[in-house]
């Protein structure tokens, strides 16, 4: 397998064994497959095409200004494939792309072939990716399902052959129409985002009604029709998928003169939820946070990754800094990404300091804000924390990691989400 990226630095680093992302287990896997000659990296697509029969397009599909998925990278790859295609190939849309994209990819390749005056057969299939960051290898090796949207038998047979090793115990391949497969990916992410936003709405209501949402969560999760997953209240979902995919589905609906009221509410609730911790902070300390010092635990959008795209931590940091506070932040994995992604001026005048240990963040802090539920944050030494912090310390727990009763007896003012 040859991986292609236009980012030369990424390719140079990958060839040296340096991965651009943190993903548990991936470095060892890349290293031994590269060493054994099964995996290569290049920035030249024509070079990769010479030794390949199946081309996966897995480039980014970020939201455009109107929220729709920006297909420029996908279509650029399609055109390049068309410009160099010499023999039958299967082109696989792996990126999350709107319904109808496979037709656009086909047209882009066709128009390049026409320009060259050659006729080469090819198929375009949709094979959306469902892996979770932080569990990518497991999800890839043991997928719940492999969705394949294809129109030709030749393409379906090739996809079956390709995935044969991952479907030995039972057939996990779901073959459907190309448009159905494209839609399936968006609906899967929108459904999960809906569960999260629904539960966040319930949590906000619980906060106002003297109800502990954690009891409600276990009370409803035990119903097998509902289940426990994705009903954890918190300070909003982030990452590279849910926010952009919900937006893109809303946009797709708009293109068909349809108002997706549930999806719009899911997105709106999530935007509000990212500001929920700050609302509690402001209610506790008042609007002016000058002179206040905060510890922030967790910068990645979720545990197990260094990805900070659309992370709730970024929203909270901006709100705290705009209100005059200073912040010392720590994340077990995302520190380098934070250094690159967060505004340089925050570091310049000491409003934001990244520290090397979770307890360092607490030194002389008025309060701790917990934003990402990394395991090391789950059972901290509360006595040590209290000693490090200023008098009357507060904890703003954006992921409901601690028990409110214990926090009070440990000497903290505690705020969770919906407790
Ligand atoms: N990240 C995930 O966990 C995940 C999960 C499921 C689906 N997806 C989907 O996969 C797609 C990619 O997501 P990502 O997070 O890896 O994006 P990303 O932005 O991190 O990476 C995209 C890569 O594509 C490269 N690229 C851009 N144009 C190129 C070209 N013409 N030729 C070769 N390389 C090119 C970029 O340099 C970049 O390295 C998106 O559609 C996303 O929705 C991602």
CSV table of C-alpha atoms and ligand atoms in Angstrom, one decimal:
chain,number,residue,atom,x,y,z
A,1,UNK,CA,0.0,0.0,0.0
A,2,UNK,CA,1.3,3.4,-0.9
A,3,UNK,CA,0.0,6.5,1.0
A,4,UNK,CA,0.1,9.8,-0.8
A,5,UNK,CA,-0.1,13.3,0.7
A,6,UNK,CA,0.6,16.7,-0.9
A,7,UNK,CA,2.1,17.8,2.4
A,8,UNK,CA,5.8,17.1,1.8
A,9,UNK,CA,6.7,17.5,5.4
A,10,UNK,CA,4.2,14.8,6.5
A,11,UNK,CA,5.7,12.4,3.9
A,12,UNK,CA,9.3,13.1,4.9
A,13,UNK,CA,8.4,12.5,8.5
A,14,UNK,CA,6.4,9.4,7.8
A,15,UNK,CA,9.4,8.0,5.9
A,16,UNK,CA,11.5,8.7,9.0
A,17,UNK,CA,8.8,6.9,11.1
A,18,UNK,CA,7.4,10.1,12.6
A,19,UNK,CA,3.6,10.1,12.5
A,20,UNK,CA,1.6,13.3,12.1
A,21,UNK,CA,-1.1,12.3,14.6
A,22,UNK,CA,-1.2,10.5,17.9
A,23,UNK,CA,-3.2,7.2,17.7
A,24,UNK,CA,-2.6,4.4,20.2
A,25,UNK,CA,-0.7,1.5,18.5
A,26,UNK,CA,-0.3,3.2,15.1
A,27,UNK,CA,3.4,3.9,15.3
A,28,UNK,CA,4.4,0.3,15.8
A,29,UNK,CA,2.0,-0.8,13.1
A,30,UNK,CA,3.4,1.7,10.6
A,31,UNK,CA,7.0,0.9,11.5
A,32,UNK,CA,6.8,-2.8,11.0
A,33,UNK,CA,4.7,-2.7,7.8
A,34,UNK,CA,7.0,0.0,6.3
A,35,UNK,CA,10.1,-2.1,7.3
A,36,UNK,CA,8.6,-5.2,5.7
A,37,UNK,CA,7.9,-3.3,2.5
A,38,UNK,CA,4.1,-3.4,2.7
A,39,UNK,CA,3.7,0.3,3.3
A,40,UNK,CA,5.3,3.2,1.5
A,41,UNK,CA,4.8,7.0,1.6
A,42,UNK,CA,5.1,9.4,-1.3
A,43,UNK,CA,3.9,12.9,-2.4
A,44,UNK,CA,3.6,11.7,-6.0
A,45,UNK,CA,0.2,10.3,-6.9
A,46,UNK,CA,1.3,9.1,-10.4
A,47,UNK,CA,4.1,7.1,-8.7
A,48,UNK,CA,1.7,5.5,-6.3
A,49,UNK,CA,-0.8,4.7,-9.1
A,50,UNK,CA,1.8,2.7,-11.0
A,51,UNK,CA,1.8,0.0,-8.4
A,52,UNK,CA,-1.9,0.2,-7.3
A,53,UNK,CA,-5.3,-1.1,-8.5
A,54,UNK,CA,-7.5,0.5,-5.8
A,55,UNK,CA,-7.3,4.2,-5.0
A,56,UNK,CA,-8.8,5.3,-1.7
A,57,UNK,CA,-9.6,9.0,-1.5
A,58,UNK,CA,-9.3,10.0,2.1
A,59,UNK,CA,-8.5,13.7,2.0
A,60,UNK,CA,-10.2,16.3,4.2
A,61,UNK,CA,-13.7,17.6,3.6
A,62,UNK,CA,-13.8,20.6,5.9
A,63,UNK,CA,-16.9,22.8,6.1
A,64,UNK,CA,-17.1,25.6,3.6
A,65,UNK,CA,-18.4,29.0,4.6
A,66,UNK,CA,-22.0,27.9,4.3
A,67,UNK,CA,-21.4,24.7,6.3
A,68,UNK,CA,-21.4,22.4,3.3
A,69,UNK,CA,-18.6,19.9,2.8
A,70,UNK,CA,-15.8,21.5,0.8
A,71,UNK,CA,-15.1,19.0,-2.0
A,72,UNK,CA,-12.1,20.8,-3.5
A,73,UNK,CA,-9.6,18.3,-2.2
A,74,UNK,CA,-11.6,15.3,-3.2
A,75,UNK,CA,-12.2,16.6,-6.7
A,76,UNK,CA,-8.5,17.6,-7.1
A,77,UNK,CA,-7.5,14.0,-6.4
A,78,UNK,CA,-10.2,12.7,-8.8
A,79,UNK,CA,-8.8,15.0,-11.6
A,80,UNK,CA,-5.3,13.9,-10.9
A,81,UNK,CA,-6.4,10.2,-11.1
A,82,UNK,CA,-8.1,11.0,-14.4
A,83,UNK,CA,-4.9,12.7,-15.6
A,84,UNK,CA,-2.8,9.6,-15.0
A,85,UNK,CA,-5.1,6.6,-15.2
A,86,UNK,CA,-3.7,3.9,-17.6
A,87,UNK,CA,-5.7,0.7,-16.7
A,88,UNK,CA,-8.8,-0.3,-14.9
A,89,UNK,CA,-9.0,1.0,-11.3
A,90,UNK,CA,-11.4,1.0,-8.4
A,91,UNK,CA,-11.7,4.5,-7.0
A,92,UNK,CA,-13.0,4.4,-3.4
A,93,UNK,CA,-14.5,7.5,-1.7
A,94,UNK,CA,-13.3,7.0,1.9
A,95,UNK,CA,-13.7,10.7,2.9
A,96,UNK,CA,-17.0,11.7,4.4
A,97,UNK,CA,-18.7,13.2,1.4
A,98,UNK,CA,-22.2,14.5,0.6
A,99,UNK,CA,-24.7,12.5,-1.3
A,100,UNK,CA,-23.9,12.7,-5.0
A,101,UNK,CA,-20.1,13.1,-4.6
A,102,UNK,CA,-19.3,9.7,-6.3
A,103,UNK,CA,-21.1,11.1,-9.4
A,104,UNK,CA,-18.9,14.2,-9.2
A,105,UNK,CA,-15.8,12.1,-8.8
A,106,UNK,CA,-16.7,10.0,-11.8
A,107,UNK,CA,-17.4,13.1,-13.9
A,108,UNK,CA,-14.0,14.7,-12.8
A,109,UNK,CA,-12.1,11.5,-13.8
A,110,UNK,CA,-14.1,11.2,-17.1
A,111,UNK,CA,-13.4,14.8,-18.1
A,112,UNK,CA,-9.7,14.3,-17.7
A,113,UNK,CA,-9.8,11.0,-19.7
A,114,UNK,CA,-11.7,12.8,-22.4
A,115,UNK,CA,-9.2,15.7,-22.4
A,116,UNK,CA,-6.4,13.1,-22.9
A,117,UNK,CA,-8.5,11.3,-25.6
A,118,UNK,CA,-8.2,7.9,-23.9
A,119,UNK,CA,-10.8,5.4,-22.7
A,120,UNK,CA,-10.0,3.6,-19.5
A,121,UNK,CA,-12.6,1.8,-17.4
A,122,UNK,CA,-13.0,2.5,-13.8
A,123,UNK,CA,-15.6,2.2,-11.0
A,124,UNK,CA,-16.3,4.7,-8.2
A,125,UNK,CA,-17.6,3.3,-4.9
A,126,UNK,CA,-18.5,4.8,-1.6
A,127,UNK,CA,-16.9,3.2,1.4
A,128,UNK,CA,-17.3,5.6,4.4
A,129,UNK,CA,-15.1,5.3,7.4
A,130,UNK,CA,-16.6,4.8,10.8
A,131,UNK,CA,-13.5,4.5,13.0
A,132,UNK,CA,-13.2,6.5,16.2
A,133,UNK,CA,-10.1,8.5,16.8
A,134,UNK,CA,-8.3,6.9,19.8
A,135,UNK,CA,-9.6,3.4,18.8
A,136,UNK,CA,-8.9,3.6,15.1
A,137,UNK,CA,-6.9,0.3,14.8
A,138,UNK,CA,-9.5,-1.7,16.7
A,139,UNK,CA,-12.4,-0.2,14.8
A,140,UNK,CA,-10.6,-0.9,11.5
A,141,UNK,CA,-9.7,-4.4,12.3
A,142,UNK,CA,-13.0,-5.3,13.9
A,143,UNK,CA,-15.6,-3.1,12.3
A,144,UNK,CA,-19.2,-3.3,13.2
A,145,UNK,CA,-20.0,-3.1,9.5
A,146,UNK,CA,-18.3,-2.2,6.3
A,147,UNK,CA,-20.6,-0.1,4.2
A,148,UNK,CA,-20.0,-0.3,0.5
A,149,UNK,CA,-22.0,1.7,-2.0
A,150,UNK,CA,-21.4,0.3,-5.4
A,151,UNK,CA,-23.2,-0.1,-8.7
A,152,UNK,CA,-21.1,-2.7,-10.5
A,153,UNK,CA,-20.5,-6.4,-9.7
A,154,UNK,CA,-16.8,-6.0,-10.5
A,155,UNK,CA,-16.5,-3.2,-7.9
A,156,UNK,CA,-18.5,-5.2,-5.3
A,157,UNK,CA,-16.3,-8.3,-5.9
A,158,UNK,CA,-13.1,-6.3,-5.5
A,159,UNK,CA,-14.3,-4.7,-2.3
A,160,UNK,CA,-15.3,-8.1,-0.9
A,161,UNK,CA,-11.8,-9.4,-1.8
A,162,UNK,CA,-10.1,-6.4,-0.2
A,163,UNK,CA,-12.0,-6.7,3.1
A,164,UNK,CA,-12.0,-10.6,3.2
A,165,UNK,CA,-9.6,-10.7,6.1
A,166,UNK,CA,-11.8,-8.5,8.2
A,167,UNK,CA,-15.1,-10.4,7.6
A,168,UNK,CA,-14.0,-14.0,8.3
A,169,UNK,CA,-16.1,-14.6,11.4
A,170,UNK,CA,-19.2,-13.2,9.7
A,171,UNK,CA,-20.0,-11.1,6.7
A,172,UNK,CA,-19.9,-7.5,7.8
A,173,UNK,CA,-20.1,-6.0,4.3
A,174,UNK,CA,-23.3,-4.1,3.7
A,175,UNK,CA,-23.7,-3.5,0.0
A,176,UNK,CA,-26.1,-0.7,-1.0
A,177,UNK,CA,-26.5,2.1,-3.5
A,178,UNK,CA,-23.7,4.7,-3.7
A,179,UNK,CA,-26.0,7.5,-2.5
A,180,UNK,CA,-27.3,5.3,0.3
A,181,UNK,CA,-23.8,4.7,1.5
A,182,UNK,CA,-22.8,8.4,1.4
A,183,UNK,CA,-26.0,9.2,3.4
A,184,UNK,CA,-25.3,6.4,5.9
A,185,UNK,CA,-22.1,8.0,7.1
A,186,UNK,CA,-23.7,11.4,7.8
A,187,UNK,CA,-26.7,9.9,9.5
A,188,UNK,CA,-24.5,7.7,11.8
A,189,UNK,CA,-22.6,10.8,13.0
A,190,UNK,CA,-25.8,12.9,13.2
A,191,UNK,CA,-27.5,10.3,15.3
A,192,UNK,CA,-24.6,10.1,17.8
A,193,UNK,CA,-24.4,13.9,17.9
A,194,UNK,CA,-28.2,14.0,18.5
A,195,UNK,CA,-27.8,11.6,21.5
A,196,UNK,CA,-25.2,13.9,23.0
A,197,UNK,CA,-27.1,17.1,22.5
A,198,UNK,CA,-30.3,15.6,23.7
A,199,UNK,CA,-28.6,14.5,26.9
A,200,UNK,CA,-26.9,17.9,27.4
A,201,UNK,CA,-30.3,19.5,27.1
A,202,UNK,CA,-31.7,17.1,29.7
A,203,UNK,CA,-28.7,17.9,32.0
A,204,UNK,CA,-29.3,21.6,31.7
A,205,UNK,CA,-32.8,21.0,32.7
A,206,UNK,CA,-31.7,18.8,35.6
A,207,UNK,CA,-29.5,21.6,36.8
A,208,UNK,CA,-32.6,23.9,37.1
A,209,UNK,CA,-34.8,21.2,38.7
A,210,UNK,CA,-32.6,19.8,41.5
A,211,UNK,CA,-32.2,16.4,39.7
A,212,UNK,CA,-28.9,14.5,39.3
A,213,UNK,CA,-28.6,13.8,35.6
A,214,UNK,CA,-26.1,11.0,36.4
A,215,UNK,CA,-28.9,9.0,38.0
A,216,UNK,CA,-31.2,9.8,35.1
A,217,UNK,CA,-28.4,8.6,32.7
A,218,UNK,CA,-28.1,5.2,34.3
A,219,UNK,CA,-31.8,5.0,34.7
A,220,UNK,CA,-32.4,5.4,31.0
A,221,UNK,CA,-29.2,3.7,29.7
A,222,UNK,CA,-30.3,0.4,31.3
A,223,UNK,CA,-33.2,0.3,28.8
A,224,UNK,CA,-31.8,-1.8,26.0
A,225,UNK,CA,-33.7,0.3,23.5
A,226,UNK,CA,-31.7,3.3,24.6
A,227,UNK,CA,-28.3,1.9,25.7
A,228,UNK,CA,-25.5,3.6,27.7
A,229,UNK,CA,-23.4,4.9,24.9
A,230,UNK,CA,-23.3,8.6,23.8
A,231,UNK,CA,-25.6,9.7,26.6
A,232,UNK,CA,-22.9,11.3,28.8
A,233,UNK,CA,-23.7,14.9,29.6
A,234,UNK,CA,-20.8,17.3,29.3
A,235,UNK,CA,-19.5,20.5,27.8
A,236,UNK,CA,-20.2,19.7,24.1
A,237,UNK,CA,-18.9,17.5,21.4
A,238,UNK,CA,-16.0,18.5,19.2
A,239,UNK,CA,-13.5,16.9,16.8
A,240,UNK,CA,-13.1,16.7,13.1
A,241,UNK,CA,-16.3,14.8,12.4
A,242,UNK,CA,-19.5,15.5,14.4
A,243,UNK,CA,-19.6,19.3,14.1
A,244,UNK,CA,-18.7,19.4,10.4
A,245,UNK,CA,-20.9,16.4,9.5
A,246,UNK,CA,-24.0,17.8,11.3
A,247,UNK,CA,-23.4,21.1,9.5
A,248,UNK,CA,-23.0,19.5,6.1
A,249,UNK,CA,-26.2,17.4,6.6
A,250,UNK,CA,-28.1,20.6,7.5
A,251,UNK,CA,-26.7,22.2,4.3
A,252,UNK,CA,-27.7,19.1,2.2
A,253,UNK,CA,-31.2,19.4,3.6
A,254,UNK,CA,-31.3,23.1,2.7
A,255,UNK,CA,-30.3,22.3,-0.8
A,256,UNK,CA,-33.5,20.2,-1.0
A,257,UNK,CA,-35.7,22.9,0.5
A,258,UNK,CA,-36.1,20.9,3.7
A,259,UNK,CA,-35.8,22.4,7.2
A,260,UNK,CA,-34.0,19.8,9.4
A,261,UNK,CA,-35.3,21.2,12.7
A,262,UNK,CA,-33.9,18.4,14.9
A,263,UNK,CA,-30.4,18.7,13.4
A,264,UNK,CA,-30.5,22.5,13.7
A,265,UNK,CA,-31.3,22.1,17.4
A,266,UNK,CA,-28.6,19.5,17.9
A,267,UNK,CA,-26.0,22.0,16.5
A,268,UNK,CA,-27.4,24.9,18.4
A,269,UNK,CA,-27.4,23.0,21.7
A,270,UNK,CA,-23.8,21.9,21.2
A,271,UNK,CA,-22.6,25.5,20.5
A,272,UNK,CA,-24.4,26.6,23.7
A,273,UNK,CA,-23.0,23.7,25.7
A,274,UNK,CA,-19.4,24.6,24.9
A,275,UNK,CA,-20.1,27.8,26.9
A,276,UNK,CA,-21.8,26.0,29.8
A,277,UNK,CA,-18.8,25.7,32.1
A,278,UNK,CA,-18.0,29.4,31.6
A,279,UNK,CA,-21.6,30.3,32.5
A,280,UNK,CA,-21.1,28.5,35.8
A,281,UNK,CA,-17.7,30.1,36.3
A,282,UNK,CA,-19.2,33.5,35.7
A,283,UNK,CA,-22.2,32.8,38.0
A,284,UNK,CA,-19.7,31.8,40.7
A,285,UNK,CA,-17.0,34.6,40.4
A,286,UNK,CA,-18.9,37.4,38.5
A,287,UNK,CA,-18.1,38.6,35.0
A,288,UNK,CA,-14.7,40.1,35.7
A,289,UNK,CA,-12.1,37.4,36.2
A,290,UNK,CA,-9.0,39.8,36.4
A,291,UNK,CA,-6.6,38.3,38.8
A,292,UNK,CA,-8.3,34.9,38.8
A,293,UNK,CA,-6.2,31.9,38.0
A,294,UNK,CA,-7.6,28.7,36.4
A,295,UNK,CA,-6.2,25.3,35.9
A,296,UNK,CA,-7.5,23.6,32.8
A,297,UNK,CA,-7.3,19.8,32.5
A,298,UNK,CA,-7.7,18.4,29.0
A,299,UNK,CA,-7.2,20.2,25.7
A,300,UNK,CA,-8.0,17.4,23.2
A,301,UNK,CA,-11.6,17.1,22.0
A,302,UNK,CA,-11.7,13.7,23.7
A,303,UNK,CA,-9.4,11.3,25.4
A,304,UNK,CA,-7.1,9.1,23.3
A,305,UNK,CA,-6.2,11.7,20.7
A,306,UNK,CA,-4.2,14.9,20.3
A,307,UNK,CA,-6.9,16.3,18.0
A,308,UNK,CA,-8.1,19.7,19.1
A,309,UNK,CA,-10.3,20.5,16.1
A,310,UNK,CA,-13.5,22.1,17.5
A,311,UNK,CA,-12.5,21.2,21.0
A,312,UNK,CA,-14.6,22.6,23.9
A,313,UNK,CA,-11.3,23.6,25.6
A,314,UNK,CA,-10.7,26.2,22.9
A,315,UNK,CA,-14.0,27.9,23.6
A,316,UNK,CA,-13.5,27.9,27.3
A,317,UNK,CA,-9.9,29.2,27.0
A,318,UNK,CA,-11.1,32.1,24.9
A,319,UNK,CA,-13.9,33.0,27.3
A,320,UNK,CA,-11.6,32.8,30.4
A,321,UNK,CA,-8.9,34.9,28.7
A,322,UNK,CA,-11.3,37.5,27.4
A,323,UNK,CA,-12.7,37.9,30.9
A,324,UNK,CA,-9.3,38.7,32.2
A,325,UNK,CA,-8.3,35.3,33.8
A,326,UNK,CA,-5.0,33.5,33.4
A,327,UNK,CA,-4.9,29.8,32.7
A,328,UNK,CA,-2.4,27.0,33.3
A,329,UNK,CA,-3.4,24.1,31.0
A,330,UNK,CA,-2.3,20.5,30.8
A,331,UNK,CA,-3.2,17.6,28.5
A,332,UNK,CA,-1.5,14.2,28.5
A,333,UNK,CA,-1.0,14.1,24.7
A,334,UNK,CA,-2.2,17.3,23.0
A,335,UNK,CA,0.5,19.7,24.3
A,336,UNK,CA,2.4,20.0,20.9
A,337,UNK,CA,-0.9,20.5,19.0
A,338,UNK,CA,-2.0,23.1,21.5
A,339,UNK,CA,1.3,25.0,21.1
A,340,UNK,CA,0.7,25.1,17.3
A,341,UNK,CA,-3.0,25.8,17.3
A,342,UNK,CA,-3.7,28.2,20.1
A,343,UNK,CA,-3.2,32.0,19.5
A,344,UNK,CA,0.5,33.0,20.0
A,345,UNK,CA,-0.6,36.2,21.8
A,346,UNK,CA,-2.2,34.1,24.7
A,347,UNK,CA,1.3,32.7,25.5
A,348,UNK,CA,3.1,36.0,24.9
A,349,UNK,CA,1.7,37.9,28.0
A,350,UNK,CA,1.4,34.9,30.2
A,351,UNK,CA,-2.4,34.6,30.0
A,352,UNK,CA,-2.0,31.0,29.0
A,353,UNK,CA,0.8,28.7,30.2
A,354,UNK,CA,1.1,25.0,29.2
A,355,UNK,CA,2.5,22.9,32.0
A,356,UNK,CA,4.1,19.5,32.0
A,357,UNK,CA,2.1,17.9,34.8
A,358,UNK,CA,-1.5,18.0,35.7
A,359,UNK,CA,-0.7,19.1,39.3
A,360,UNK,CA,1.5,21.9,38.0
A,361,UNK,CA,-1.6,23.4,36.5
A,362,UNK,CA,-3.2,23.8,39.9
A,363,UNK,CA,-0.4,25.9,41.5
A,364,UNK,CA,-2.0,29.0,43.0
A,365,UNK,CA,-5.2,28.4,41.0
A,366,UNK,CA,-8.7,29.6,42.2
A,367,UNK,CA,-10.4,26.8,40.3
A,368,UNK,CA,-9.9,23.8,38.1
A,369,UNK,CA,-11.9,23.3,34.9
A,370,UNK,CA,-11.9,19.7,33.7
A,371,UNK,CA,-12.7,19.6,30.0
A,372,UNK,CA,-11.5,16.2,28.7
A,373,UNK,CA,-12.1,13.0,30.6
A,374,UNK,CA,-8.6,11.5,30.3
A,375,UNK,CA,-8.1,8.6,32.7
A,376,UNK,CA,-5.3,10.3,34.8
A,377,UNK,CA,-7.9,13.0,35.8
A,378,UNK,CA,-10.4,10.5,37.1
A,379,UNK,CA,-8.9,9.7,40.5
A,380,UNK,CA,-6.6,12.5,41.4
A,381,UNK,CA,-5.2,13.2,44.9
A,382,UNK,CA,-7.7,15.8,46.1
A,383,UNK,CA,-5.7,16.6,49.3
A,384,UNK,CA,-2.6,17.4,47.2
A,385,UNK,CA,-4.8,19.5,44.9
A,386,UNK,CA,-6.3,21.5,47.7
A,387,UNK,CA,-2.9,22.3,49.1
A,388,UNK,CA,-1.7,23.5,45.7
A,389,UNK,CA,-4.7,25.7,45.1
A,390,UNK,CA,-5.8,29.0,46.6
A,391,UNK,CA,-8.3,29.1,49.5
A,392,UNK,CA,-11.9,28.1,48.7
A,393,UNK,CA,-11.0,26.2,45.6
A,394,UNK,CA,-13.7,25.3,43.0
A,395,UNK,CA,-13.9,22.5,40.5
A,396,UNK,CA,-15.9,23.0,37.3
A,397,UNK,CA,-16.3,19.5,36.0
A,398,UNK,CA,-17.2,19.5,32.4
A,399,UNK,CA,-17.4,15.7,32.1
A,400,UNK,CA,-19.0,14.7,35.4
A,401,UNK,CA,-16.0,12.8,36.6
A,402,UNK,CA,-16.4,13.4,40.3
A,403,UNK,CA,-19.0,12.8,42.9
A,404,UNK,CA,-20.5,16.1,44.2
A,405,UNK,CA,-20.9,14.7,47.8
A,406,UNK,CA,-17.2,13.7,48.0
A,407,UNK,CA,-16.1,17.0,46.5
A,408,UNK,CA,-17.9,19.0,49.2
A,409,UNK,CA,-16.4,16.9,52.0
A,410,UNK,CA,-12.9,17.2,50.4
A,411,UNK,CA,-13.3,21.0,50.7
A,412,UNK,CA,-14.1,22.0,47.1
A,413,UNK,CA,-17.0,24.0,45.7
A,414,UNK,CA,-18.1,21.6,43.0
A,415,UNK,CA,-20.0,22.3,39.8
A,416,UNK,CA,-20.9,19.4,37.4
A,417,UNK,CA,-23.2,19.3,34.4
A,418,UNK,CA,-26.7,18.6,35.4
A,419,UNK,CA,-26.0,17.6,39.0
B,1,LIG,N1,-10.4,11.7,11.5
B,1,LIG,C1,-11.2,10.7,11.7
B,1,LIG,O1,-11.3,10.1,12.7
B,1,LIG,C2,-12.2,10.4,10.6
B,1,LIG,C3,-13.1,9.3,10.8
B,1,LIG,C4,-14.0,9.0,9.8
B,1,LIG,C5,-14.0,9.7,8.6
B,1,LIG,N2,-13.2,10.8,8.5
B,1,LIG,C6,-13.2,11.5,7.2
B,1,LIG,O2,-12.0,11.3,6.5
B,1,LIG,C7,-11.6,12.5,5.8
B,1,LIG,C8,-10.2,12.9,6.2
B,1,LIG,O3,-10.2,13.3,7.6
B,1,LIG,P1,-8.8,13.6,8.4
B,1,LIG,O4,-9.2,13.9,9.8
B,1,LIG,O5,-7.8,12.5,8.1
B,1,LIG,O6,-8.4,14.9,7.6
B,1,LIG,P2,-7.0,15.7,7.7
B,1,LIG,O7,-7.4,17.1,7.3
B,1,LIG,O8,-6.4,15.5,9.0
B,1,LIG,O9,-6.1,15.1,6.6
B,1,LIG,C9,-6.3,15.2,5.2
B,1,LIG,C10,-5.0,15.0,4.5
B,1,LIG,O10,-5.3,15.1,3.1
B,1,LIG,C11,-4.1,15.7,2.5
B,1,LIG,N3,-4.4,16.2,1.1
B,1,LIG,C12,-5.2,17.3,0.7
B,1,LIG,N4,-5.2,17.3,-0.6
B,1,LIG,C13,-4.6,16.3,-1.1
B,1,LIG,C14,-4.3,15.8,-2.4
B,1,LIG,N5,-4.7,16.4,-3.5
B,1,LIG,N6,-3.5,14.7,-2.5
B,1,LIG,C15,-3.1,14.0,-1.5
B,1,LIG,N7,-3.3,14.4,-0.2
B,1,LIG,C16,-4.0,15.5,0.0
B,1,LIG,C17,-3.8,16.9,3.4
B,1,LIG,O11,-2.5,17.3,3.2
B,1,LIG,C18,-4.0,16.2,4.8
B,1,LIG,O12,-2.8,15.6,5.2
B,1,LIG,C19,-12.7,13.5,6.1
B,1,LIG,O13,-13.7,13.5,5.1
B,1,LIG,C20,-13.3,13.0,7.4
B,1,LIG,O14,-14.6,13.4,7.6
B,1,LIG,C21,-12.2,11.1,9.4
